[in-house]
Coordinates of C-alpha atoms in Angstrom, one line a residue:
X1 CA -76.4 -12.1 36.1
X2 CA -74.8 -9.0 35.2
X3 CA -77.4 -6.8 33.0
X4 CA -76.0 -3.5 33.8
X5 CA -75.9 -1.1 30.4
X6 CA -72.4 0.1 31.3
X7 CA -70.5 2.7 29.1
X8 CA -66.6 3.7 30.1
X9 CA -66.1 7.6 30.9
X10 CA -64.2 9.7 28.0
X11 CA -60.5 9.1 29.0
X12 CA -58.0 11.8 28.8
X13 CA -54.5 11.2 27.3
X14 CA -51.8 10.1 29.7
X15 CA -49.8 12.8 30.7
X16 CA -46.8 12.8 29.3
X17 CA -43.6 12.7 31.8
X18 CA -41.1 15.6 31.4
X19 CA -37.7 13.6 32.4
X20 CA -36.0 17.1 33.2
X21 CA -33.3 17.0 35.3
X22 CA -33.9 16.2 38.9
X23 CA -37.2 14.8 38.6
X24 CA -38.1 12.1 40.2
X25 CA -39.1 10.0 36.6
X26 CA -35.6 10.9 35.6
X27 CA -34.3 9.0 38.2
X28 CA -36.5 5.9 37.8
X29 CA -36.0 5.6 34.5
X30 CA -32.6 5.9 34.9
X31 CA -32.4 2.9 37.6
X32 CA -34.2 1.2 35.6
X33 CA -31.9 1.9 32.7
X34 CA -28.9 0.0 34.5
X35 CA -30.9 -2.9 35.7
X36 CA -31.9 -4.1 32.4
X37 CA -28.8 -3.2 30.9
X38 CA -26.9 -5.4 33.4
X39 CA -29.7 -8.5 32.6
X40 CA -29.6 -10.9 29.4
X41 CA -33.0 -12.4 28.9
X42 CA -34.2 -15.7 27.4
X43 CA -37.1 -15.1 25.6
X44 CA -39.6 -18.1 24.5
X45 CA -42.7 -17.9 21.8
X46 CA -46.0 -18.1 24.0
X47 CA -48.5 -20.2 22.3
X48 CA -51.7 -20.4 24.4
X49 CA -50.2 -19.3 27.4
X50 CA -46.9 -21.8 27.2
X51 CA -43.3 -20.8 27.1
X52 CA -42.0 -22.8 24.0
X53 CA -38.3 -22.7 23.0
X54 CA -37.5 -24.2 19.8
X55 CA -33.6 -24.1 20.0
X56 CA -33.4 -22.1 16.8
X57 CA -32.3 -18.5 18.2
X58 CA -31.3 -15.2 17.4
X59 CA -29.5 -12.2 19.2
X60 CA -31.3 -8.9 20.4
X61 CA -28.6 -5.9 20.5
X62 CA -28.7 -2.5 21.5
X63 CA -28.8 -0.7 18.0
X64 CA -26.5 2.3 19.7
X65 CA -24.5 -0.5 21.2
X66 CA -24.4 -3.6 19.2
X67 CA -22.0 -5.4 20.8
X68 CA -24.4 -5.3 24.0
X69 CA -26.7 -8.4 23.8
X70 CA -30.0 -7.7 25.8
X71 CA -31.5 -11.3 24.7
X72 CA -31.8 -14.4 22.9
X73 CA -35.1 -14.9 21.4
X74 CA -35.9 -18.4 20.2
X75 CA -38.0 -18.6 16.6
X76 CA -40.9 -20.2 15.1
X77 CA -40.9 -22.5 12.8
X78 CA -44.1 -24.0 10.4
X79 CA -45.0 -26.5 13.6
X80 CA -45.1 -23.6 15.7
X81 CA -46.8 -21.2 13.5
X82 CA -49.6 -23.8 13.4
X83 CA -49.9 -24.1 17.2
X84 CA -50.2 -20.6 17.6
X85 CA -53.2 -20.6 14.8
X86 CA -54.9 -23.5 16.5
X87 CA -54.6 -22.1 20.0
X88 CA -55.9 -18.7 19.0
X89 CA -58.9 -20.4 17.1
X90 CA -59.3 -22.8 20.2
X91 CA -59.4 -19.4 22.3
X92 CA -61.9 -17.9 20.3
X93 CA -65.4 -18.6 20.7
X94 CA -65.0 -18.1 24.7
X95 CA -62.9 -14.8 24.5
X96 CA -65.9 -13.6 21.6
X97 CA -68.8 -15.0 23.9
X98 CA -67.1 -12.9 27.1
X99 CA -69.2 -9.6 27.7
X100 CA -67.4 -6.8 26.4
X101 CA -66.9 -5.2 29.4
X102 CA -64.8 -7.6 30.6
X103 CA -62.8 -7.4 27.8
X104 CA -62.6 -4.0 28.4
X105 CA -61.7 -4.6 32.0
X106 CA -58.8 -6.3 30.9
X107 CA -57.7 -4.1 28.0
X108 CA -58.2 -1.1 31.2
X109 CA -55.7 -3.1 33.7
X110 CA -53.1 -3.3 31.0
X111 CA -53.6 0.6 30.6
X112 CA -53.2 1.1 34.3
X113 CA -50.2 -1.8 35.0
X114 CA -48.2 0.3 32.4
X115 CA -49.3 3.4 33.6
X116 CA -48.0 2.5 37.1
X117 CA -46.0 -0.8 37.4
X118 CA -44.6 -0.9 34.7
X119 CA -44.0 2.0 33.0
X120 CA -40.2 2.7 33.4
X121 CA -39.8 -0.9 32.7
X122 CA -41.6 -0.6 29.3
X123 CA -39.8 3.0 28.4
X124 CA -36.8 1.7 29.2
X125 CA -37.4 -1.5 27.1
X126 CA -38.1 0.8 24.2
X127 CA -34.7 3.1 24.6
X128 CA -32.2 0.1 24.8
X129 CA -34.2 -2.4 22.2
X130 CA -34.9 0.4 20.0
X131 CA -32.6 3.4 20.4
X132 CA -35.2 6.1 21.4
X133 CA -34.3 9.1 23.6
X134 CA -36.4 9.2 27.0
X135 CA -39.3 11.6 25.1
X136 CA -39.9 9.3 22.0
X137 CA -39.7 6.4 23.8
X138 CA -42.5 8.1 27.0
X139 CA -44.5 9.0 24.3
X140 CA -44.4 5.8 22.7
X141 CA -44.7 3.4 25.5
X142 CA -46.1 4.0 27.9
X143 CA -48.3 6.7 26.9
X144 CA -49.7 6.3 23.1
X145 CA -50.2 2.4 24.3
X146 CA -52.1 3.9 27.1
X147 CA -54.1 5.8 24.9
X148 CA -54.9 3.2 22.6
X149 CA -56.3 0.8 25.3
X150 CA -58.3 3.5 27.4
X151 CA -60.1 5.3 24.3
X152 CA -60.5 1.6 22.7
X153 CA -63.1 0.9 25.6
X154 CA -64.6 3.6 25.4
X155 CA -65.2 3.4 21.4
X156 CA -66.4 0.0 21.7
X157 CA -69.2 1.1 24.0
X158 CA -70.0 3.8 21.3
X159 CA -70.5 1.4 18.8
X160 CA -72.0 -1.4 20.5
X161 CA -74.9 1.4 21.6
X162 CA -75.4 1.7 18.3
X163 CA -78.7 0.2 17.4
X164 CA -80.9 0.6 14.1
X165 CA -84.3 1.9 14.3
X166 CA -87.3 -0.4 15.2
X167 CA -90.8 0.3 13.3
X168 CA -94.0 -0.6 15.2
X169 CA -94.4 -4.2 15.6
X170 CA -90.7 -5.1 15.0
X171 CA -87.2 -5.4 17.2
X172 CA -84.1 -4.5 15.0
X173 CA -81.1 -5.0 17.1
X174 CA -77.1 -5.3 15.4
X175 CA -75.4 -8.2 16.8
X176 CA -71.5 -6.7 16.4
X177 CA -69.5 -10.5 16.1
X178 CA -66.2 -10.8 16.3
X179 CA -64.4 -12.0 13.2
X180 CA -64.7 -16.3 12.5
X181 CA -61.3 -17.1 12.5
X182 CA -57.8 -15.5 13.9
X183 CA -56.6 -12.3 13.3
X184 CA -53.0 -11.9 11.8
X185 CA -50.7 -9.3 13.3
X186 CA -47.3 -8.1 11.6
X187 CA -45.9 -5.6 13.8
X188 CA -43.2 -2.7 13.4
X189 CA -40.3 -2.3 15.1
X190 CA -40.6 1.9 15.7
X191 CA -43.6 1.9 17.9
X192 CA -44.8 -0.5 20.4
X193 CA -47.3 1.2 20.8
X194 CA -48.8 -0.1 17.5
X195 CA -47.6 -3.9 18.2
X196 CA -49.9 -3.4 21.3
X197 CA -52.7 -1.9 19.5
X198 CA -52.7 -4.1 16.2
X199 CA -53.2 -7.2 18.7
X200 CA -55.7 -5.8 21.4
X201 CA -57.9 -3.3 18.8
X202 CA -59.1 -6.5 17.3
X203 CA -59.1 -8.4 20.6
X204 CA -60.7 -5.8 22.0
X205 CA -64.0 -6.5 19.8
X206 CA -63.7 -10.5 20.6
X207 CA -61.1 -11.4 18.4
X208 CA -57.7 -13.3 18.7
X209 CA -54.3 -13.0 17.3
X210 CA -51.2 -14.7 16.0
X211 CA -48.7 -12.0 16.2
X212 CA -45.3 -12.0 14.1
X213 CA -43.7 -9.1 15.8
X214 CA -40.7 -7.1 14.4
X215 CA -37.0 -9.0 15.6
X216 CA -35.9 -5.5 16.2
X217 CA -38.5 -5.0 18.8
X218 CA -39.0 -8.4 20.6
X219 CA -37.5 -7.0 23.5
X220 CA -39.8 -4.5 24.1
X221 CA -42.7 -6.7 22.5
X222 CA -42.2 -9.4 25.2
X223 CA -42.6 -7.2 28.3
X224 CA -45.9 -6.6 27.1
X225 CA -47.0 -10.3 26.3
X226 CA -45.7 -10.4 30.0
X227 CA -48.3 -7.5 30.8
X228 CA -51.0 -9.1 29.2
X229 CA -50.8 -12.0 31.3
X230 CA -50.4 -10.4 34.6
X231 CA -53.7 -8.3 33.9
X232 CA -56.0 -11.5 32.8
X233 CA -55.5 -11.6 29.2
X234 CA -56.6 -15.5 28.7
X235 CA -54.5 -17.7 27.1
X236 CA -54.3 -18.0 23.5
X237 CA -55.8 -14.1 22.6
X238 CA -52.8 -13.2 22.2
X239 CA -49.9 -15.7 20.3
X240 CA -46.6 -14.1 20.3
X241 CA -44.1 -15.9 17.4
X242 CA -40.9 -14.4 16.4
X243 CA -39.7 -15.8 13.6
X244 CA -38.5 -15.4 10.0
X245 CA -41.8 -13.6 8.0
X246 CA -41.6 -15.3 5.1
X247 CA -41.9 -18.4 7.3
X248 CA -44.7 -17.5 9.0
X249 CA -46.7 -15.7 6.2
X250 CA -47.2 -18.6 4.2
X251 CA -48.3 -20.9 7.4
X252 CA -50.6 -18.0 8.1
X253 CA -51.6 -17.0 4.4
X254 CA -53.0 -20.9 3.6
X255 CA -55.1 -21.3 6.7
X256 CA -58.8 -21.3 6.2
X257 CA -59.5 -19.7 9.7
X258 CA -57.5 -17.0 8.3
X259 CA -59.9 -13.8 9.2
X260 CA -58.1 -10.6 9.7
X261 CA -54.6 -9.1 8.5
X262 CA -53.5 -6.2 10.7
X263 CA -50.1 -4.7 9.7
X264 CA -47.9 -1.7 10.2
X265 CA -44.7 -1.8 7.9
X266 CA -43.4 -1.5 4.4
X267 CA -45.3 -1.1 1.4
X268 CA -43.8 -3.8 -0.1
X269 CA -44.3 -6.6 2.4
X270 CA -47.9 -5.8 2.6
X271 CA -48.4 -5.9 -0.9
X272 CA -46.6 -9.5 -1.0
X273 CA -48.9 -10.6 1.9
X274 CA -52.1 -9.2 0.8
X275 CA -51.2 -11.1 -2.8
X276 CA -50.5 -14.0 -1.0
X277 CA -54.1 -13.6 0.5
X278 CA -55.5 -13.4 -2.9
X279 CA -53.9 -16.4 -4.0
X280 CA -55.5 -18.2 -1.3
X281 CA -59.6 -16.8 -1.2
X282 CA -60.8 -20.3 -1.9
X283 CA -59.3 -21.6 0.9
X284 CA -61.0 -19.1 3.5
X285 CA -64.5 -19.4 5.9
X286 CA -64.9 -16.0 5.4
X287 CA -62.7 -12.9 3.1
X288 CA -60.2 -11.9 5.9
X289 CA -60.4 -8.2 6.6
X290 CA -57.0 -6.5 5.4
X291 CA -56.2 -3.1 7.8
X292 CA -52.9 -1.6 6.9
X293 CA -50.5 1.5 7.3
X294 CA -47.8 1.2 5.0
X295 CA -45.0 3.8 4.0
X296 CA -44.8 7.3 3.6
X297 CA -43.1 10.4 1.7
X298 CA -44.2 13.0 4.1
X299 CA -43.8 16.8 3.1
X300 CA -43.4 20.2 4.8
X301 CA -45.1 23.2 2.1
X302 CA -44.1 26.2 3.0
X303 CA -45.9 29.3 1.2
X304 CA -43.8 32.6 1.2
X305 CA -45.9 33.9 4.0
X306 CA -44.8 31.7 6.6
X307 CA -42.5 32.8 9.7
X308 CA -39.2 31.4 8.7
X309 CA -38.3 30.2 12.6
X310 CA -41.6 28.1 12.8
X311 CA -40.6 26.5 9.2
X312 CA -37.0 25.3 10.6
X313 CA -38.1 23.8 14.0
X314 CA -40.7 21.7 11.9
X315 CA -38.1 20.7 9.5
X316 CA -35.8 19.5 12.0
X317 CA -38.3 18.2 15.1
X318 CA -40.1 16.3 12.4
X319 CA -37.4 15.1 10.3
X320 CA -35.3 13.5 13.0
X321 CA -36.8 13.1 16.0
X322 CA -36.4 9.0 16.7
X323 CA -33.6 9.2 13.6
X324 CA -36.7 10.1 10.8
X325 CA -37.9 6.1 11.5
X326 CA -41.6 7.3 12.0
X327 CA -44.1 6.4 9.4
X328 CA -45.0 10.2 9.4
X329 CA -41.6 11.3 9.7
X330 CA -41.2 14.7 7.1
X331 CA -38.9 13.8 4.6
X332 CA -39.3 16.3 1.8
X333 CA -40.0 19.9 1.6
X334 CA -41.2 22.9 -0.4
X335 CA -39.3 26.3 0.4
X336 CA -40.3 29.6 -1.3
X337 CA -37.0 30.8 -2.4
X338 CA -37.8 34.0 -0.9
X339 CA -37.7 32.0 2.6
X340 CA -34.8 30.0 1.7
X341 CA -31.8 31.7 3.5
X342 CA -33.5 32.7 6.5
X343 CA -34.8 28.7 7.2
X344 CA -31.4 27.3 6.0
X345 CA -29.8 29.5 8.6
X346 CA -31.6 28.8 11.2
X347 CA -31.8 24.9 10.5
X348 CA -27.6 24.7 10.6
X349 CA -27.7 26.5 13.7
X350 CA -30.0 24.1 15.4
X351 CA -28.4 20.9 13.5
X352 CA -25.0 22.7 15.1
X353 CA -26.2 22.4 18.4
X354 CA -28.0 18.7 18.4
X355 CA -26.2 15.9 20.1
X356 CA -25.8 12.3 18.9
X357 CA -25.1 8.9 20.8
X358 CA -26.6 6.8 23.4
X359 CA -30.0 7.1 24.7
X360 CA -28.6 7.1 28.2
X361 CA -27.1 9.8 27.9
X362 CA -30.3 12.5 27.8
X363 CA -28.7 15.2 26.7
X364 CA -28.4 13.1 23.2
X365 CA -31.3 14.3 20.9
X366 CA -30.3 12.1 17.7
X367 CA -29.5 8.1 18.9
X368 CA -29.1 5.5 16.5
X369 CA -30.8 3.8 13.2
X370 CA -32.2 0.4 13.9
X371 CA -30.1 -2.1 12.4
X372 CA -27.0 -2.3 9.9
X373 CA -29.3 -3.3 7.1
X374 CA -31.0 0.0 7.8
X375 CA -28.1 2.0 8.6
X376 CA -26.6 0.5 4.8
X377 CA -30.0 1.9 3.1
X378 CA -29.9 5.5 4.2
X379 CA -26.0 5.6 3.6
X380 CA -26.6 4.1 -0.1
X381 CA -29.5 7.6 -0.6
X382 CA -26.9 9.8 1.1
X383 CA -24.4 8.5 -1.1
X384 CA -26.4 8.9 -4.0
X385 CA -27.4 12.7 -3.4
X386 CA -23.8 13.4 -2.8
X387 CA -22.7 11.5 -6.3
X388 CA -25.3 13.2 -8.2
X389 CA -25.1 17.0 -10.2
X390 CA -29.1 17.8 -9.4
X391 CA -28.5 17.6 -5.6
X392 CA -26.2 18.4 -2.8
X393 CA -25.9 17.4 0.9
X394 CA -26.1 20.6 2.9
X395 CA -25.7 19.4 6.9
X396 CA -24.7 16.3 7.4
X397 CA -24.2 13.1 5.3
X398 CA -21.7 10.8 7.5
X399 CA -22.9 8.0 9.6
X400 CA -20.3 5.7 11.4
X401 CA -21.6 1.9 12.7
X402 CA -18.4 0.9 14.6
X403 CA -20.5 1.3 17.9
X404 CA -24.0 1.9 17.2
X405 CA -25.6 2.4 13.9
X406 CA -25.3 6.6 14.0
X407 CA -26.1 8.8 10.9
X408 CA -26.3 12.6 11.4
X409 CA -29.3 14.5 10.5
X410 CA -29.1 15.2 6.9
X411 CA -30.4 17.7 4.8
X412 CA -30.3 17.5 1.0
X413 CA -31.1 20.5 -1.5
X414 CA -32.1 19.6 -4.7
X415 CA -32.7 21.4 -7.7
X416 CA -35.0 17.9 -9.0
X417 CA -38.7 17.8 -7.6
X418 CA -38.4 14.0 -8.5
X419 CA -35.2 13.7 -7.2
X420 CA -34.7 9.8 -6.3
X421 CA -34.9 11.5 -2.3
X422 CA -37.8 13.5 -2.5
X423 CA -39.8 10.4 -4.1
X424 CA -38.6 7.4 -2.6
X425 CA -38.9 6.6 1.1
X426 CA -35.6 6.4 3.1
X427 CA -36.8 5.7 6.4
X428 CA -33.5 7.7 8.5
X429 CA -33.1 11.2 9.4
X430 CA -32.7 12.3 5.9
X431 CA -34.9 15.5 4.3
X432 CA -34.9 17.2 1.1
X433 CA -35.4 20.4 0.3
X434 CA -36.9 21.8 -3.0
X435 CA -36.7 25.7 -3.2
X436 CA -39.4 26.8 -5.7
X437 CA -40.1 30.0 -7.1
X438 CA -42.7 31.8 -4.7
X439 CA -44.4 32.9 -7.5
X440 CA -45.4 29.5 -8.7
X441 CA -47.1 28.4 -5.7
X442 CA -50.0 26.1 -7.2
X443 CA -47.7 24.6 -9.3
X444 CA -45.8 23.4 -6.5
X445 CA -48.3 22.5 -5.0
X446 CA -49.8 20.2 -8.0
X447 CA -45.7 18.9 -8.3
X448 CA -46.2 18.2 -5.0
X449 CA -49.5 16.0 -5.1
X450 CA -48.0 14.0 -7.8
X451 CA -43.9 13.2 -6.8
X452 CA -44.5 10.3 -4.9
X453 CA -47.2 7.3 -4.5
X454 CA -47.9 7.6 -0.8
X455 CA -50.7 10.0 0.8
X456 CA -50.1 9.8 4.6
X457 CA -49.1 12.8 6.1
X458 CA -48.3 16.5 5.2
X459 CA -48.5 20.1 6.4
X460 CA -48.4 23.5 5.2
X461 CA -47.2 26.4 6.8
X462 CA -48.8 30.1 6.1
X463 CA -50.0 33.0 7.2
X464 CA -52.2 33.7 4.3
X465 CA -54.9 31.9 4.6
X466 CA -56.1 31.9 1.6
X467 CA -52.8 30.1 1.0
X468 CA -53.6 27.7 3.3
X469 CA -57.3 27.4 1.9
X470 CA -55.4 26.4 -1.7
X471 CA -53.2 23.9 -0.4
X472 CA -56.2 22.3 1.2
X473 CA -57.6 21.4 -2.0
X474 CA -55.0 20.8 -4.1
X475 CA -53.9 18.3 -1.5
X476 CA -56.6 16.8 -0.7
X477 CA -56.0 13.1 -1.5
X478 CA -52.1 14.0 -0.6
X479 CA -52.3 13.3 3.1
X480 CA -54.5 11.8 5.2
X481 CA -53.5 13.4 8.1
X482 CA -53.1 17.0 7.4
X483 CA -51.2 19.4 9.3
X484 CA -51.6 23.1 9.2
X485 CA -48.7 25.2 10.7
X486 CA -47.1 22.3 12.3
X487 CA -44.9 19.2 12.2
X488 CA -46.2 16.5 9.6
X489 CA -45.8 13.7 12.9
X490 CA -46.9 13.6 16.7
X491 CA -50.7 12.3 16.2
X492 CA -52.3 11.8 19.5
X493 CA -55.2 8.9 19.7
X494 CA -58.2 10.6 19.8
X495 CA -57.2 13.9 18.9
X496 CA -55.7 13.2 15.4
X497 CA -57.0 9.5 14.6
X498 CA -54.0 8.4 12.0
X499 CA -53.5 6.5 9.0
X500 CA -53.5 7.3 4.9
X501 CA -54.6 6.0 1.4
X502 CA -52.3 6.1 -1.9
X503 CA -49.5 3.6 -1.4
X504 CA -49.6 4.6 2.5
X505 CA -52.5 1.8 3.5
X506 CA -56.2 1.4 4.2
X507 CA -56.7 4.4 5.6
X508 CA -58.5 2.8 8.7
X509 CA -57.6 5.4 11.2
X510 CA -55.9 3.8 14.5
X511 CA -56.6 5.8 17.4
X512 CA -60.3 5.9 16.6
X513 CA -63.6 4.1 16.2
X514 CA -63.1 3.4 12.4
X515 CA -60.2 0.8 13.0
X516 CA -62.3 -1.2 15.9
X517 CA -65.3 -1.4 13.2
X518 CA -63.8 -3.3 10.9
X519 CA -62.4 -6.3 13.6
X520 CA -66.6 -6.5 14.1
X521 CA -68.7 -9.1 11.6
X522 CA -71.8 -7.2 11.9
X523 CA -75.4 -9.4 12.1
X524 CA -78.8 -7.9 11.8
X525 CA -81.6 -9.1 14.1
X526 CA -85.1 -8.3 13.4
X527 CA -88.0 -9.7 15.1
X528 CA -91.7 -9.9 14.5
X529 CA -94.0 -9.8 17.2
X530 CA -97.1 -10.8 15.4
X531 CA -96.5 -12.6 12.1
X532 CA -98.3 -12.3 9.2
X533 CA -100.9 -15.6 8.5
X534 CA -102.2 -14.6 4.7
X535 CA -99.4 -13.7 1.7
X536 CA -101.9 -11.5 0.2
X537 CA -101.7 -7.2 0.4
X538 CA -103.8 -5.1 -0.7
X539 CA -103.7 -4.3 -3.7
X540 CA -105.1 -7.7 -4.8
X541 CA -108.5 -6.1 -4.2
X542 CA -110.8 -6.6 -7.7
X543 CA -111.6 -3.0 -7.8

């Protein structure tokens, strides 16, 4: 018997790899590029380990080449959807009873297959299924997945040490359990780094999943089901079903084993899920925990003091890097208009130099939008801005989808701080601009705190730092990752643990100990080692 007290070193992050030209990544990747460019997969639902192919299919395109089919993916219907429930629940109570070091051993040999094996297989998954450049897609997948596994070991042995106090006489110990039921898992399309970790943060605390992941990602999505194999993953932890969501949600929603809900996506669908939840309580063993990250209306605030060349590289690195289709992405800002000219300058000269088109070509900084339907939505706000008397579009504004779905980095000004753009999330390489008086610099920052319903992510820039003190306060509730002097996006696991409140989500903070908490049903233990044998105490006493 194994009765080793074992805790997993601090990781590092995974080094992030450089692709410059002439290095030897470059030229893996590369390879790598044309070999699954020149294949067209097949790719099944895996239900407790089985391939399963329903005959009801759909197409997987490059979004920067959408005539180029990478795959067929086959889709679940109801029947399906209910296999996939009863396999995970059948996996369940043996994957939970497991030691959870070997559950960590296995989340470990996923980190280290992707870190080695795999990896230009998995980045280059991620630039043809979802149109990122080399960077966003290394920092993606391979290395934020990485992250997420190697520092989700090492949590869980921080909070299974975790132990309550024992007076004398007594044992307290704090059984963590996994959740009694499955785990639901709705995944995005922008980073699989999230599909991985919405899956394996829960399973790494005992739990399984039926995962619905994004159809603009199943390419992508299925090399790592394929990974999770090869490293031990039993079958049925992990139940991958592509399929139509409102299919699948109301399957998943009306099951009684029903436990968990972890989601990354729009406001909207989680809001229609989690009512569908609520509908459904008196149907459930236990309430299902709901973790979600939802939408944001990220901002840049810029107070007069601020060096102007620091405020246009943020505006435009974290605007429309991976086409502004981050959750964090900065999609509204506050200039001083004492700043104005000097940042406006030098973001057209940078916009002037950018490059747009395929991710295989590396010298392309801006590749394509997902899909038409989202290529359609950011036109239709561009469209608007240009149509409208309080706003104009200042760089860019066209987008073409005769190839690929491209749309230039755009940049509106508007003289509105509720503008429909500076309120509403567009989800594209679109920012606006709102040039404020310098002088009424708490104002702006209240206007701020109040335009839109989401609290994700946000960053001031300053000098002053009594500025930066102000804005610290006043936007307190604004962000819940807060940035000073920097890009409102790029959080690294560990460093900068992510997630927000408002209209943005739970607030459960992936890339940290908080998130693997709440996949944990929590049981107190105490024991007695001599047990009372009279009821009485003593104050009963007659005197």
């Amino acid at each position: 018997m194994d009765n080793a007290i074992f805790r997993f070193a601090k990781p590092i992050n995974e080094p992030v790899k450089s692709y410059a030209p002439g290095t030897a990544e470059k030229i893996a990747l590369k390879q790598m590029l044309g070999q699954l460019s020149s294949e067209q997969w097949d790719i099944p639902l895996i239900i407790g380990g089985k391939e399963i192919r329903t005959g009801d299919t759909g197409k997987v395109v490059m979004p920067h080449n959408h005539k180029h089919v990478l795959a067929t993916y086959h889709k679940a219907g109801p029947k399906e959807v209910q296999m996939a429930i009863d396999a995970a629940v059948k996996a369940q109570k043996e994957w939970s009873d497991l030691p959870w070091v070997e559950r960590a051993s296995v989340m470990m040999r996923i980190a280290e297959l992707i870190s080695t094996k795999y990896r230009y297989a998995v980045n280059a998954s991620v630039m043809l299924g979802q149109s990122k450049n080399p960077m966003q897609a290394e920092i993606d997948a391979p290395c934020e997945l990485i992250d997420f596994l190697r520092f989700s070991a090492f949590y869980a042995g921080q909070i299974y040490a975790d132990q309550p106090y024992s007076d004398t006489g007594i044992l307290n110990r704090m059984e963590y359990r996994a959740l009694e039921g499955f785990v639901f898992t709705l995944t995005p399309f922008n980073f699989t780094s999230i599909a991985s970790n919405l899956n394996l943060a829960p399973a790494m605390m005992g739990n399984t999943a039926v995962w619905k992941p994004s159809t603009t990602a199943i390419y992508s999505n299925y090399i790592l089901m394929k990974i999770f194999h090869e490293a031990g993953l039993p079958d049925g932890v992990v139940n991958f079903i592509p399929g139509q969501g409102s299919v699948i949600g109301k399957v998943v929603t009306q099951s009684p084993d029903l436990a968990g809900f972890h989601f990354t996506g729009s406001t909207g669908t989680f809001n229609t899920l989690w009512r569908a939840i609520g509908e459904n309580l008196g149907t459930y063993k236990s309430y299902p925990r709901i973790v979600g990250e939802t939408g944001g209306k990220n901002f840049i605030f810029v107070h007069a003091s601020a060096p102007a060349e620091d405020v246009a590289t943020a505006i435009v690195r974290g605007a429309f890097e991976y086409q502004g289709q981050k959750c964090s992405a900065a999609s509204r800002a506050y200039i001083p208009s004492c700043l104005w000219a000097n940042v406006k300058e030098r973001v057209g000269a940078m916009l002037q130099s950018i490059r747009m088109g395929d991710v295989t070509d590396f010298t392309n900084f801006v590749n394509a939008v997902i899909d038409e339907a989202s290529f359609n939505n950011i036109m239709d706000y561009i469209n608007y801005a240009k149509q409208s008397p309080d706003a104009t579009v200042l760089f860019g504004g066209n987008g073409d989808k005769t190839e690929g779905y491209y749309i230039e980095p755009t940049v509106i000004v508007t003289t509105d701080p509720a503008f429909k753009t500076m309120s509403e999330e567009i989800f594209g390489p679109v920012i606006t601009i709102y040039v404020y008086d310098e002088s009424q610099y708490e104002e702006t920052l209240a206007l701020c705190d109040r335009t839109s319903p989401y609290g994700l992510t946000g960053s001031i820039f300053a000098r002053d730092r009594y500025a930066i003190d102000k804005a610290f306060k006043l936007l307190r509730y604004s962000a819940g990752n807060f940035y000073i002097n920097d890009k409102p996006t790029g959080a690294v696991i560990a460093q900068q643990p992510f997630g927000g409140s408002r209209a943005s989500g739970t607030n459960d903070k992936a890339g940290g100990p908080l998130n693997l908490v709440r996949w944990t049903n929590p049981r107190t233990i105490k024991e007695t080692y001599v047990s009372p044998t009279h009821y009485g105490y003593p104050f009963l006493g007659e005197k």
